[in-house]
mmCIF file with all atom_site columns, C-alpha atoms in Angstrom:
data_model
loop_
_atom_site.group_PDB
_atom_site.id
_atom_site.type_symbol
_atom_site.label_atom_id
_atom_site.label_alt_id
_atom_site.label_comp_id
_atom_site.label_asym_id
_atom_site.label_entity_id
_atom_site.label_seq_id
_atom_site.pdbx_PDB_ins_code
_atom_site.Cartn_x
_atom_site.Cartn_y
_atom_site.Cartn_z
_atom_site.occupancy
_atom_site.B_iso_or_equiv
_atom_site.pdbx_formal_charge
_atom_site.auth_seq_id
_atom_site.auth_comp_id
_atom_site.auth_asym_id
_atom_site.auth_atom_id
_atom_site.pdbx_PDB_model_num
ATOM 1  C CA . UNK L 1 1  ? 0.000   0.000  0.000  1.00 90.00 ? 132 UNK L CA 1
ATOM 2  C CA . UNK L 1 2  ? 1.449   3.422  -0.901 1.00 93.00 ? 133 UNK L CA 1
ATOM 3  C CA . UNK L 1 3  ? 2.310   5.843  1.896  1.00 95.00 ? 134 UNK L CA 1
ATOM 4  C CA . UNK L 1 4  ? 3.653   9.413  1.863  1.00 95.00 ? 135 UNK L CA 1
ATOM 5  C CA . UNK L 1 5  ? 6.308   10.160 4.483  1.00 96.00 ? 136 UNK L CA 1
ATOM 6  C CA . UNK L 1 6  ? 6.877   13.770 5.590  1.00 95.00 ? 137 UNK L CA 1
ATOM 7  C CA . UNK L 1 7  ? 9.745   14.765 7.848  1.00 93.00 ? 138 UNK L CA 1
ATOM 8  C CA . UNK L 1 8  ? 11.810  17.784 8.823  1.00 87.00 ? 139 UNK L CA 1
ATOM 9  C CA . UNK L 1 9  ? 14.753  18.298 6.459  1.00 81.00 ? 140 UNK L CA 1
ATOM 10 C CA . UNK L 1 10 ? 17.628  20.713 7.025  1.00 82.00 ? 141 UNK L CA 1
ATOM 11 C CA . UNK L 1 11 ? 15.694  23.791 5.893  1.00 88.00 ? 142 UNK L CA 1
ATOM 12 C CA . UNK L 1 12 ? 12.089  22.716 5.385  1.00 88.00 ? 143 UNK L CA 1
ATOM 13 C CA . UNK L 1 13 ? 9.664   19.830 5.586  1.00 90.00 ? 144 UNK L CA 1
ATOM 14 C CA . UNK L 1 14 ? 10.358  17.128 2.990  1.00 92.00 ? 145 UNK L CA 1
ATOM 15 C CA . UNK L 1 15 ? 7.954   14.518 1.594  1.00 94.00 ? 146 UNK L CA 1
ATOM 16 C CA . UNK L 1 16 ? 8.880   11.187 0.057  1.00 95.00 ? 147 UNK L CA 1
ATOM 17 C CA . UNK L 1 17 ? 6.834   8.287  -1.281 1.00 95.00 ? 148 UNK L CA 1
ATOM 18 C CA . UNK L 1 18 ? 7.091   4.851  0.262  1.00 97.00 ? 149 UNK L CA 1
ATOM 19 C CA . UNK L 1 19 ? 5.413   1.469  0.485  1.00 97.00 ? 150 UNK L CA 1
ATOM 20 C CA . UNK L 1 20 ? 3.730   0.223  3.653  1.00 96.00 ? 151 UNK L CA 1
ATOM 21 C CA . UNK L 1 21 ? 4.828   -3.393 4.219  1.00 96.00 ? 152 UNK L CA 1
ATOM 22 C CA . UNK L 1 22 ? 3.179   -4.030 7.596  1.00 95.00 ? 153 UNK L CA 1
ATOM 23 C CA . UNK L 1 23 ? 0.751   -2.221 9.878  1.00 93.00 ? 154 UNK L CA 1
ATOM 24 C CA . UNK L 1 24 ? -0.844  -2.936 13.265 1.00 93.00 ? 155 UNK L CA 1
ATOM 25 C CA . UNK L 1 25 ? -2.655  -1.008 15.988 1.00 91.00 ? 156 UNK L CA 1
ATOM 26 C CA . UNK L 1 26 ? 0.632   0.155  17.476 1.00 93.00 ? 157 UNK L CA 1
ATOM 27 C CA . UNK L 1 27 ? 3.042   0.513  14.579 1.00 95.00 ? 158 UNK L CA 1
ATOM 28 C CA . UNK L 1 28 ? 4.043   0.300  10.946 1.00 96.00 ? 159 UNK L CA 1
ATOM 29 C CA . UNK L 1 29 ? 6.729   -1.111 8.689  1.00 97.00 ? 160 UNK L CA 1
ATOM 30 C CA . UNK L 1 30 ? 7.542   0.661  5.420  1.00 97.00 ? 161 UNK L CA 1
ATOM 31 C CA . UNK L 1 31 ? 10.153  1.035  2.707  1.00 97.00 ? 162 UNK L CA 1
ATOM 32 C CA . UNK L 1 32 ? 11.373  4.360  1.308  1.00 97.00 ? 163 UNK L CA 1
ATOM 33 C CA . UNK L 1 33 ? 14.462  5.961  -0.200 1.00 94.00 ? 164 UNK L CA 1
ATOM 34 C CA . UNK L 1 34 ? 14.152  8.904  2.221  1.00 91.00 ? 165 UNK L CA 1
ATOM 35 C CA . UNK L 1 35 ? 17.164  9.485  4.487  1.00 88.00 ? 166 UNK L CA 1
ATOM 36 C CA . UNK L 1 36 ? 15.475  9.022  7.868  1.00 94.00 ? 167 UNK L CA 1
ATOM 37 C CA . UNK L 1 37 ? 17.014  8.567  11.319 1.00 93.00 ? 168 UNK L CA 1
ATOM 38 C CA . UNK L 1 38 ? 16.049  6.220  14.147 1.00 96.00 ? 169 UNK L CA 1
ATOM 39 C CA . UNK L 1 39 ? 14.245  8.215  16.853 1.00 96.00 ? 170 UNK L CA 1
ATOM 40 C CA . UNK L 1 40 ? 12.907  10.788 14.381 1.00 95.00 ? 171 UNK L CA 1
ATOM 41 C CA . UNK L 1 41 ? 9.172   11.529 14.265 1.00 94.00 ? 172 UNK L CA 1
ATOM 42 C CA . UNK L 1 42 ? 7.620   11.378 10.806 1.00 96.00 ? 173 UNK L CA 1
ATOM 43 C CA . UNK L 1 43 ? 4.145   12.083 9.460  1.00 95.00 ? 174 UNK L CA 1
ATOM 44 C CA . UNK L 1 44 ? 2.587   9.265  7.459  1.00 95.00 ? 175 UNK L CA 1
ATOM 45 C CA . UNK L 1 45 ? -0.253  9.828  5.038  1.00 94.00 ? 176 UNK L CA 1
ATOM 46 C CA . UNK L 1 46 ? -2.259  7.102  3.353  1.00 90.00 ? 177 UNK L CA 1
ATOM 47 C CA . UNK L 1 47 ? -4.165  8.187  0.248  1.00 83.00 ? 178 UNK L CA 1
ATOM 48 C CA . UNK L 1 48 ? -7.845  7.358  0.410  1.00 79.00 ? 179 UNK L CA 1
ATOM 49 C CA . UNK L 1 49 ? -9.760  7.307  -2.867 1.00 77.00 ? 180 UNK L CA 1
ATOM 50 C CA . UNK L 1 50 ? -11.955 10.404 -3.268 1.00 80.00 ? 181 UNK L CA 1
ATOM 51 C CA . UNK L 1 51 ? -11.659 11.298 0.430  1.00 80.00 ? 182 UNK L CA 1
ATOM 52 C CA . UNK L 1 52 ? -9.406  13.008 2.945  1.00 84.00 ? 183 UNK L CA 1
ATOM 53 C CA . UNK L 1 53 ? -6.141  11.059 3.391  1.00 82.00 ? 184 UNK L CA 1
ATOM 54 C CA . UNK L 1 54 ? -5.595  9.180  6.654  1.00 86.00 ? 185 UNK L CA 1
ATOM 55 C CA . UNK L 1 55 ? -2.679  10.684 8.650  1.00 90.00 ? 186 UNK L CA 1
ATOM 56 C CA . UNK L 1 56 ? -0.544  9.369  11.519 1.00 91.00 ? 187 UNK L CA 1
ATOM 57 C CA . UNK L 1 57 ? 2.578   10.402 13.401 1.00 95.00 ? 188 UNK L CA 1
ATOM 58 C CA . UNK L 1 58 ? 5.174   7.763  14.139 1.00 97.00 ? 189 UNK L CA 1
ATOM 59 C CA . UNK L 1 59 ? 8.587   7.575  15.824 1.00 97.00 ? 190 UNK L CA 1
ATOM 60 C CA . UNK L 1 60 ? 11.183  5.515  13.949 1.00 97.00 ? 191 UNK L CA 1
ATOM 61 C CA . UNK L 1 61 ? 12.242  2.463  15.933 1.00 97.00 ? 192 UNK L CA 1
ATOM 62 C CA . UNK L 1 62 ? 14.660  0.774  13.528 1.00 97.00 ? 193 UNK L CA 1
ATOM 63 C CA . UNK L 1 63 ? 16.269  1.064  10.099 1.00 97.00 ? 194 UNK L CA 1
ATOM 64 C CA . UNK L 1 64 ? 17.559  -1.794 7.929  1.00 96.00 ? 195 UNK L CA 1
ATOM 65 C CA . UNK L 1 65 ? 18.643  -0.455 4.542  1.00 95.00 ? 196 UNK L CA 1
ATOM 66 C CA . UNK L 1 66 ? 15.539  1.164  3.027  1.00 96.00 ? 197 UNK L CA 1
ATOM 67 C CA . UNK L 1 67 ? 13.206  -0.595 5.506  1.00 97.00 ? 198 UNK L CA 1
ATOM 68 C CA . UNK L 1 68 ? 11.929  1.174  8.601  1.00 98.00 ? 199 UNK L CA 1
ATOM 69 C CA . UNK L 1 69 ? 9.849   0.231  11.590 1.00 97.00 ? 200 UNK L CA 1
ATOM 70 C CA . UNK L 1 70 ? 7.993   2.815  13.656 1.00 97.00 ? 201 UNK L CA 1
ATOM 71 C CA . UNK L 1 71 ? 5.425   3.065  16.414 1.00 97.00 ? 202 UNK L CA 1
ATOM 72 C CA . UNK L 1 72 ? 2.512   5.465  16.399 1.00 96.00 ? 203 UNK L CA 1
ATOM 73 C CA . UNK L 1 73 ? 2.617   8.487  18.704 1.00 94.00 ? 204 UNK L CA 1
ATOM 74 C CA . UNK L 1 74 ? -0.036  11.031 19.595 1.00 80.00 ? 205 UNK L CA 1
ATOM 75 C CA . UNK L 1 75 ? 0.372   14.468 17.982 1.00 66.00 ? 206 UNK L CA 1
ATOM 76 C CA . UNK L 1 76 ? 1.001   16.223 21.327 1.00 53.00 ? 207 UNK L CA 1
ATOM 77 C CA . UNK L 1 77 ? 3.954   13.980 22.271 1.00 46.00 ? 208 UNK L CA 1
ATOM 78 C CA . UNK L 1 78 ? 6.181   15.169 19.416 1.00 43.00 ? 209 UNK L CA 1
ATOM 79 C CA . UNK L 1 79 ? 6.482   18.854 20.264 1.00 44.00 ? 210 UNK L CA 1
ATOM 80 C CA . UNK L 1 80 ? 5.260   21.412 22.750 1.00 41.00 ? 211 UNK L CA 1
ATOM 81 C CA . UNK L 1 81 ? 4.604   24.769 21.097 1.00 42.00 ? 212 UNK L CA 1
ATOM 82 C CA . UNK L 1 82 ? 3.753   27.839 23.129 1.00 38.00 ? 213 UNK L CA 1
#
């Protein structure tokens, strides 16, 4: 299943396409050519035909080549803006 991965680059937010290889209630496995780092929080967006895409935030747990594993986090646990 296709997934769009958005993350903070050096100067701006970057988006990259990927493929979801596994998903559960608590996490996700995906493949992408994006240069991501373990511990980083990314935004995942699943396209939904003729509807609003489904979005999640996830923290990267592991990296093996172009394969990543991540667990879902709530939006307020990634940053505290004032």
